[in-house]
CSV table of C-alpha atoms in Angstrom, one decimal:
chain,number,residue,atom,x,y,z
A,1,UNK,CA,0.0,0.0,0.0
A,2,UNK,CA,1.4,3.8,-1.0
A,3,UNK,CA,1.8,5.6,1.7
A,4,UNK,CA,-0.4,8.9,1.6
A,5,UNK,CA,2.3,11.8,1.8
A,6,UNK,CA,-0.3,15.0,1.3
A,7,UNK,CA,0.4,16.1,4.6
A,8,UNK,CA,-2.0,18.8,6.3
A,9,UNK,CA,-0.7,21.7,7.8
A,10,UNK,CA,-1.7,22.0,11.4
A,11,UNK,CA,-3.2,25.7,13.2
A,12,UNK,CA,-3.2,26.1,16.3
A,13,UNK,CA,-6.3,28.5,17.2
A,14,UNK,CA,-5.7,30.8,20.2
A,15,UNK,CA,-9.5,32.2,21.8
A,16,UNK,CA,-10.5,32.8,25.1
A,17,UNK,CA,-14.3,32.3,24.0
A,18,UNK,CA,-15.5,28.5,23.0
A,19,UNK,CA,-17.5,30.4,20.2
A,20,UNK,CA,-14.8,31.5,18.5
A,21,UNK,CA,-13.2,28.6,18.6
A,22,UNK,CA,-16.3,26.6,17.2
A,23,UNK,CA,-16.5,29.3,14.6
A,24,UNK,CA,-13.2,28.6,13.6
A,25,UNK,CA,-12.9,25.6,13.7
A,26,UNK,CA,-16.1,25.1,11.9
A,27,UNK,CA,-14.3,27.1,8.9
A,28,UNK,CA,-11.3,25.0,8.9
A,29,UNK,CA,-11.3,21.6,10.0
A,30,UNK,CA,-12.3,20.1,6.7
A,31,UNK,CA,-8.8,21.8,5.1
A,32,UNK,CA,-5.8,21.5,8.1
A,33,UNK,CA,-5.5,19.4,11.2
A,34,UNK,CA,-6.4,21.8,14.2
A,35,UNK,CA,-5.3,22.4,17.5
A,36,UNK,CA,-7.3,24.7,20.5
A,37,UNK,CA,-6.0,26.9,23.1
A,38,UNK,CA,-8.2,29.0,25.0
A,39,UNK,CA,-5.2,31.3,26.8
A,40,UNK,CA,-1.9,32.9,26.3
A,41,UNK,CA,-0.4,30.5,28.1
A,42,UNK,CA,-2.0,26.9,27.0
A,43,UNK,CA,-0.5,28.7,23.5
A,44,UNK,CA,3.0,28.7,24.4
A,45,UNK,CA,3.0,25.4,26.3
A,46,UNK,CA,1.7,23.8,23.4
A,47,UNK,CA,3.6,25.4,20.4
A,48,UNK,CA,6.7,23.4,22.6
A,49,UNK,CA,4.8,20.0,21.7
A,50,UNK,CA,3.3,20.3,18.7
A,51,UNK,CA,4.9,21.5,15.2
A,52,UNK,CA,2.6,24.1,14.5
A,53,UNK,CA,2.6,26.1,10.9
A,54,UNK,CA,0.4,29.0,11.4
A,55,UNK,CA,-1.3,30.4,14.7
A,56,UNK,CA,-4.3,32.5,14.4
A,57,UNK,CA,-4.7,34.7,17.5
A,58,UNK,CA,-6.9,36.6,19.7
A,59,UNK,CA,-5.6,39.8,20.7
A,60,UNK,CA,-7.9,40.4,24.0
A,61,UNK,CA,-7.5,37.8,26.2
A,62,UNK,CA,-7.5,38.3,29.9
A,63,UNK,CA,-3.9,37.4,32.2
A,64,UNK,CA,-2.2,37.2,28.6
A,65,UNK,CA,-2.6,38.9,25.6
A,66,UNK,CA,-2.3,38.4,22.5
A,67,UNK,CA,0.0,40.7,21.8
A,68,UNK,CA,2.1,39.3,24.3
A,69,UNK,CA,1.9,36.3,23.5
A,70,UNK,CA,3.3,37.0,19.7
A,71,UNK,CA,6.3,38.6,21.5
A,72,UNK,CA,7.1,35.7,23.2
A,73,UNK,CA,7.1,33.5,20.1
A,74,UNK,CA,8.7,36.1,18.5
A,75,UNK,CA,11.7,36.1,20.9
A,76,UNK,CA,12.0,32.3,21.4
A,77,UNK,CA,14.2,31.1,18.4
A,78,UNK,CA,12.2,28.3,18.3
A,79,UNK,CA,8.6,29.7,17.2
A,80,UNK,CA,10.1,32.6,16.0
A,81,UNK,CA,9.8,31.7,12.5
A,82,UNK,CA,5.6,30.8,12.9
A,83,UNK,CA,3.4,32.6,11.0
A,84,UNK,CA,1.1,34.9,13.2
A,85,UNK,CA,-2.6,35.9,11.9
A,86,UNK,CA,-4.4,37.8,14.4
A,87,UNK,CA,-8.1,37.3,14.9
A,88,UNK,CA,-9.9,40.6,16.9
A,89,UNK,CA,-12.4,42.7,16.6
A,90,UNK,CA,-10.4,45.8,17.8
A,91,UNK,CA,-10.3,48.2,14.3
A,92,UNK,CA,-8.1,50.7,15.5
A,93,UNK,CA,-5.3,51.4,13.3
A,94,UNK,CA,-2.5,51.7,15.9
A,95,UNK,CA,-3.5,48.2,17.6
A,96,UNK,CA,-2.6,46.8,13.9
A,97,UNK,CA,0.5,48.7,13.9
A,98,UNK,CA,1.6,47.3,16.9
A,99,UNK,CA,0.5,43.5,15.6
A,100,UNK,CA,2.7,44.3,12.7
A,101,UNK,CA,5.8,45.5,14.4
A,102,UNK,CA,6.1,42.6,16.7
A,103,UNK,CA,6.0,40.3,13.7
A,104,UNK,CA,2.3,39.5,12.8
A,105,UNK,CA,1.9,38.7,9.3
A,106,UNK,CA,-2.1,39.3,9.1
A,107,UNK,CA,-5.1,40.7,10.6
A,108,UNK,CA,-8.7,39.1,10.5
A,109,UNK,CA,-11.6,41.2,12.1
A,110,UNK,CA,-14.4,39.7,14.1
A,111,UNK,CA,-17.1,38.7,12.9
A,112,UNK,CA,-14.4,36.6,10.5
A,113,UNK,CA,-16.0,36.1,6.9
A,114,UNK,CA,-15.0,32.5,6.3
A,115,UNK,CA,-14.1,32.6,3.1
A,116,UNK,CA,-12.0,35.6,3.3
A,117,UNK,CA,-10.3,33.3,6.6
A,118,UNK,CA,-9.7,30.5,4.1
A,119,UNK,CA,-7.9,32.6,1.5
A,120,UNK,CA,-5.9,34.3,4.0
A,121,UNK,CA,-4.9,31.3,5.5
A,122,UNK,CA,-4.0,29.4,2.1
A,123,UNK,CA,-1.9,32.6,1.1
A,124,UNK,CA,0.5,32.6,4.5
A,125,UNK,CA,0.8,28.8,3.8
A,126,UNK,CA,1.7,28.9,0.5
A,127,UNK,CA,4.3,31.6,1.4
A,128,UNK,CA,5.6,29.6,3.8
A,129,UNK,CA,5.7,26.2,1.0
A,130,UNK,CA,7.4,28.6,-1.3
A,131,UNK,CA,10.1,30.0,1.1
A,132,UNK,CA,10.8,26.4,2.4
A,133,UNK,CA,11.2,25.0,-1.8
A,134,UNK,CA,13.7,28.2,-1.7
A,135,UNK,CA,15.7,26.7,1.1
A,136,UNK,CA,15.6,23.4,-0.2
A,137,UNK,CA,16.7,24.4,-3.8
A,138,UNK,CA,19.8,27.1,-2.6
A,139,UNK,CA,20.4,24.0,-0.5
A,140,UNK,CA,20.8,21.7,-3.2
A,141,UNK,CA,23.1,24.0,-5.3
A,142,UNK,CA,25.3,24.2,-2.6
A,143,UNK,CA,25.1,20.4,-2.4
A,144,UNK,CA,25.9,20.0,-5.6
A,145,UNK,CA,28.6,22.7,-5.9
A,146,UNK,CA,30.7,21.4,-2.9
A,147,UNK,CA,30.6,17.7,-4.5
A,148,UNK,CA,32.4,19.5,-7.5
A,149,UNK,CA,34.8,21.2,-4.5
A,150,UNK,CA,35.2,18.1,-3.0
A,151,UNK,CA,37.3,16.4,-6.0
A,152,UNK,CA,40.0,19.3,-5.5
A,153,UNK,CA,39.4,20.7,-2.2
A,154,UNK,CA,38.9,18.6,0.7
A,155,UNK,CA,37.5,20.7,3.0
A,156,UNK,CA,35.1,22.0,0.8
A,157,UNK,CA,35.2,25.6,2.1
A,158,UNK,CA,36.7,27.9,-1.0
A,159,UNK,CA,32.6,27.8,-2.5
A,160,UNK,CA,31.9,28.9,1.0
A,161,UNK,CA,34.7,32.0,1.5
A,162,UNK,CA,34.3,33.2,-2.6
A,163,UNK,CA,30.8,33.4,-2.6
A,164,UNK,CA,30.5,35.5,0.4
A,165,UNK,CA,33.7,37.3,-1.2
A,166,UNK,CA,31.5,38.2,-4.1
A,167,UNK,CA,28.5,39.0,-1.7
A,168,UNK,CA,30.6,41.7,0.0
A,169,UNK,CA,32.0,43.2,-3.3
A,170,UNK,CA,28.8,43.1,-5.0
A,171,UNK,CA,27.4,45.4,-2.1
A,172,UNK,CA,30.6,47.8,-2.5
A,173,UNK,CA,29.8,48.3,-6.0
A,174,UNK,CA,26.6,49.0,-5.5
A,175,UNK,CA,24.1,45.7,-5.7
A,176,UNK,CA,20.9,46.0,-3.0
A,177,UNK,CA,20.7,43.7,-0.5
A,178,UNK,CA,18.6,40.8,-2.2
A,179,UNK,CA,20.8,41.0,-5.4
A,180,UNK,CA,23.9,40.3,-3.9
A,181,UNK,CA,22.3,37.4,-1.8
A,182,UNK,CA,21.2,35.7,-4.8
A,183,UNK,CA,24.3,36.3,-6.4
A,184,UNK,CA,25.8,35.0,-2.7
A,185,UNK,CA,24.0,31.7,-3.6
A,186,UNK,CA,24.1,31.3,-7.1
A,187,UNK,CA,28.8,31.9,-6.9
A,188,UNK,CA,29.6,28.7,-5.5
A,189,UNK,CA,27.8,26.8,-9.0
A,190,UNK,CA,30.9,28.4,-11.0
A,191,UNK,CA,33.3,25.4,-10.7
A,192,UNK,CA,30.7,22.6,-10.9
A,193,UNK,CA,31.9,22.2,-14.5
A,194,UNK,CA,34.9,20.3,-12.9
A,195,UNK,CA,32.8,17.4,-12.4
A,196,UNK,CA,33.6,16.7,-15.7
A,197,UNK,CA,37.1,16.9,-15.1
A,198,UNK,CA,39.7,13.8,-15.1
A,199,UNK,CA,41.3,14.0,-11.5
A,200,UNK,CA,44.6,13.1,-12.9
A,201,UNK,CA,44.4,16.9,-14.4
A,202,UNK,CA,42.5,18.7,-11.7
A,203,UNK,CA,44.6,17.0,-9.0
A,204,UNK,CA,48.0,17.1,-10.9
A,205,UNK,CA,50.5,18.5,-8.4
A,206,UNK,CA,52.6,20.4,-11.1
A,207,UNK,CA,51.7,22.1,-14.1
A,208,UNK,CA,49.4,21.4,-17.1
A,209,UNK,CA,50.6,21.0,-20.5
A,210,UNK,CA,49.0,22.5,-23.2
A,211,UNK,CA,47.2,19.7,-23.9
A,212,UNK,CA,45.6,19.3,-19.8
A,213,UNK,CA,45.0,23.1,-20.1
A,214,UNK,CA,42.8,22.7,-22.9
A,215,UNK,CA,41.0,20.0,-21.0
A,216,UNK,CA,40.5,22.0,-18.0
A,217,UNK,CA,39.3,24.7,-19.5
A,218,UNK,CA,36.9,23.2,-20.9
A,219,UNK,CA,35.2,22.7,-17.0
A,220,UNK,CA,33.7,26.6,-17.9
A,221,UNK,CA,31.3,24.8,-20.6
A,222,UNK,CA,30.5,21.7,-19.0
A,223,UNK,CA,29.0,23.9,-16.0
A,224,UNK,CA,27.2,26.0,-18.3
A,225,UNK,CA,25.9,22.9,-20.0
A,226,UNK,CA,25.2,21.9,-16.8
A,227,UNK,CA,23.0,24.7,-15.6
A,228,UNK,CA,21.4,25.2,-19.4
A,229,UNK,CA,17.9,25.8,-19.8
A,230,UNK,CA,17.2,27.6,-16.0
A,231,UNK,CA,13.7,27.8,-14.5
A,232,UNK,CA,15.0,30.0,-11.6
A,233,UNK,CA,16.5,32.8,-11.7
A,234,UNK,CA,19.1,31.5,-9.3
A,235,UNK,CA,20.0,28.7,-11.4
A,236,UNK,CA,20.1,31.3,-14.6
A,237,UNK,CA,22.3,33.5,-12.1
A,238,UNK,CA,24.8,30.3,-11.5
A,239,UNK,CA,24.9,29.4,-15.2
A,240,UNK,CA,26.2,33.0,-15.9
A,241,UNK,CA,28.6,32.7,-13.7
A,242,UNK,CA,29.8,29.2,-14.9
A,243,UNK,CA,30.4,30.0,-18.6
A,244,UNK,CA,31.8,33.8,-17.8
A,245,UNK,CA,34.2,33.5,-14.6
A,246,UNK,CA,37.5,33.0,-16.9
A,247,UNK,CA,36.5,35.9,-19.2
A,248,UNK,CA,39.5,38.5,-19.0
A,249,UNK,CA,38.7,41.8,-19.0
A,250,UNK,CA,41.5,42.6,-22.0
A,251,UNK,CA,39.8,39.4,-24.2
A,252,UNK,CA,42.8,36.7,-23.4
A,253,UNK,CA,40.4,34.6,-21.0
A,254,UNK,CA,38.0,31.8,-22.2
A,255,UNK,CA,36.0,30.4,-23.2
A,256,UNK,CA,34.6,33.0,-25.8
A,257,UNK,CA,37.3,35.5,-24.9
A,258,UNK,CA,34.9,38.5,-23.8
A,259,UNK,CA,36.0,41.6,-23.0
A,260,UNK,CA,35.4,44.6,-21.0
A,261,UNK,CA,31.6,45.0,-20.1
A,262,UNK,CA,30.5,42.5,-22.6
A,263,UNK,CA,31.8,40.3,-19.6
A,264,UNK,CA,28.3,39.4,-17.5
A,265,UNK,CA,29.0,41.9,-14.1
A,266,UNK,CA,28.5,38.8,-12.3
A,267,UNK,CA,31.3,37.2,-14.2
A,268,UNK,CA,33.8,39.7,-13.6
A,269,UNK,CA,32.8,39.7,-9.7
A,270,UNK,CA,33.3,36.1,-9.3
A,271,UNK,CA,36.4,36.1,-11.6
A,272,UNK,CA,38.2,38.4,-9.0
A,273,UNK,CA,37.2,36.9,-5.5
A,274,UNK,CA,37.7,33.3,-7.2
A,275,UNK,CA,41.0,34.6,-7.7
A,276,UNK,CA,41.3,35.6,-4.4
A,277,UNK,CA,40.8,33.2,-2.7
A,278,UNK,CA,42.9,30.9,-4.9
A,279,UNK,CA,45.6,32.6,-4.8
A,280,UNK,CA,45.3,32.9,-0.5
A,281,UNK,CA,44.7,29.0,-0.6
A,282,UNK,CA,47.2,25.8,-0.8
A,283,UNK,CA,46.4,23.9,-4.0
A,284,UNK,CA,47.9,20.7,-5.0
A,285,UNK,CA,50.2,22.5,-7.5
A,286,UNK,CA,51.1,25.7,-4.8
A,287,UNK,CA,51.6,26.7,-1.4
A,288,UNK,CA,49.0,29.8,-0.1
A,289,UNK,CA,50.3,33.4,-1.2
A,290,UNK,CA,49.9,36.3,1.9
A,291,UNK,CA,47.3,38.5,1.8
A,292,UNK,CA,49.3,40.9,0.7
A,293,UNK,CA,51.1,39.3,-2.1
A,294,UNK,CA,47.8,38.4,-3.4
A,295,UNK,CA,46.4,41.6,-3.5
A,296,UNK,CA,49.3,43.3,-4.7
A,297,UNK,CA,48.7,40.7,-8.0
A,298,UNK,CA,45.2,41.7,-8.2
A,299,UNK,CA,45.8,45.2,-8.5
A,300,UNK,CA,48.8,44.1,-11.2
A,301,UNK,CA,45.8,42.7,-13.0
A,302,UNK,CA,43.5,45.8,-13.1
A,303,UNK,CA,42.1,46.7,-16.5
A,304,UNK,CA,43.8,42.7,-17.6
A,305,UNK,CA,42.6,40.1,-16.1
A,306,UNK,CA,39.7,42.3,-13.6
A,307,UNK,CA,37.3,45.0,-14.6
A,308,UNK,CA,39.8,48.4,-13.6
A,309,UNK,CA,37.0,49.2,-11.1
A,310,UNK,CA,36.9,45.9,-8.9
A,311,UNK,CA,40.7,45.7,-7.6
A,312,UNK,CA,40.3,49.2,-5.8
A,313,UNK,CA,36.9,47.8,-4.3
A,314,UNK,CA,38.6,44.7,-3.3
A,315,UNK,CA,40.9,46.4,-1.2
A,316,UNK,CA,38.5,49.0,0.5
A,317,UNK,CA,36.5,45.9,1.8
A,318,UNK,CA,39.6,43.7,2.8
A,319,UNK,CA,38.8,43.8,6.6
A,320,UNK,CA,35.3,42.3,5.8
A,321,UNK,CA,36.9,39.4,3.3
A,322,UNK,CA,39.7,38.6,6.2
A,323,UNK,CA,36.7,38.5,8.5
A,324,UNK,CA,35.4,35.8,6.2
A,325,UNK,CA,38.5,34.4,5.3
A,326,UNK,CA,39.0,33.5,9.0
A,327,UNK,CA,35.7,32.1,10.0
A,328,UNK,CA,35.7,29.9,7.0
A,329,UNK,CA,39.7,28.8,7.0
């Protein structure tokens, strides 16, 4: 027999009056698995035992109030992260303010309108579906990008320091906040190429011939093969990255040797802190170069091998990247 795996998502429903309750539950039970508490503190006790996905709550309730209830959810690290819809029939604009700063998502007046409580419901669910498919999917990449690490890094960590690298820089240049966190999680798919690689050339302790070069090179088009045809843009942002991180800004990279801004942006970011942290990292074929040393080559490089405006960013934000570069050693 197949399991059933359509798993209901469970509300706990906070009310200090049974008819509420009934109301509620009247409205919901036939769509998610229900659980009751008629007081501020049955509500925290029982958000401890059960996993609970969504809590609608009264705001008036006597020895406890809603409102501080929702603060201590908010502060426990635990429940922090549960959706808070708050059921009342107080209207006043400033008691929704205050709902909303200590983290409520919604507000439902009494008397609730079931069907208006059913979409309201289904649309802080699905929010939460789609931010948990987001978690699993960066997870995945990251997955997938350390097993390419793996074959010539055995710690696994350079996907960790560069991409954080190229978060950092992309804020210095200028990127919002959610740009360069995508960009964060889409920098460590730029190697996965090297899957494709022999180890006897990735892992070769001295250097290529012509011939091996040729091969490894070649690890810039197997990514982007790799991440061809995205249905995300985090998986589009990673397959930029893959076929453009070896693009030199004077035209002698590969594997189309681009130049100057025909380069993808998030190409030429990568390109630099992959660099980076290459060059400040012990590889089979070399010892780790100083800080210094590496930077000084970096800034040899400007308007070369790096876009003429990324070196000088590079070194204004070196206390940050050592930061990283030190938690993630």
């Amino acid at each position: 027999m197949i399991e059933n795996r359509n798993v209901q998502a469970r509300i706990l429903l906070v009310d200090d009056e049974p008819t509420n309750l009934r109301v509620l539950r009247h409205v919901l039970q036939d769509h998610y698995k229900l659980s009751f508490a008629r007081s501020g503190q049955d509500a925290l006790k029982l958000v401890e035992k059960e996993d609970i996905d969504l809590i609608l709550l009264d705001v008036m309730m006597p020895n406890m109030t809603g409102l501080e209830v929702c603060t201590h959810l908010k502060n426990n690290p635990d429940t922090a992260d549960i959706p808070v819809i708050f059921v009342t029939a107080l209207k006043e604009s400033d008691d929704e303010e205050k709902g909303f700063e200590l983290g409520a998502v919604d507000y439902i007046t009494k008397p609730i309108i079931p069907s208006l409580v059913l979409a309201r419901v289904k649309n802080h669910l699905s929010l939460i579906r789609a931010a948990t498919l987001e978690l699993a999917h960066i997870d995945l990449i990251q997955r997938l990008a350390r097993a390419a690490e793996y074959k010539d890094n055995e710690t696994g960590l350079h996907v960790q320091r560069m991409s954080r690298y190229t978060k950092e820089l992309a804020l210095a240049y200028g990127y919002d906040e959610d740009s360069a966190h995508d960009l964060m999680q889409a920098a460590p798919m730029h190697d996965i190429g090297k899957i494709g690689i022999p180890d006897k050339i990735l892992l070769k302790p001295g250097p290529l011939t012509e011939e091996e070069f040729e091969i490894m090179k070649s690890h810039a088009t197997i990514g982007a093969q790799i991440l061809s045809d995205p249905s995300s843009r985090l998986v589009e942002l990673a397959h930029m990255v893959a076929i453009s991180h070896h693009e030199k800004w004077d035209g002698s990279g590969y594997p189309y040797s681009l130049s100057g801004t025909d380069i993808p942006l998030e190409g030429r970011l990568v390109a630099i802190t992959d660099v980076f942290d290459a060059l400040t990292s012990t590889r089979p074929y070399k010892e780790a170069w100083s800080v210094e040393d590496a930077m000084d080559q970096i800034m040899s490089q400007s308007g070369k091998h790096f876009d003429p405006d990324l070196p000088p960013l590079m070194q204004q934000i070196l206390p940050k990247l050592l930061a990283i570069k030190a938690e993630y050693s």
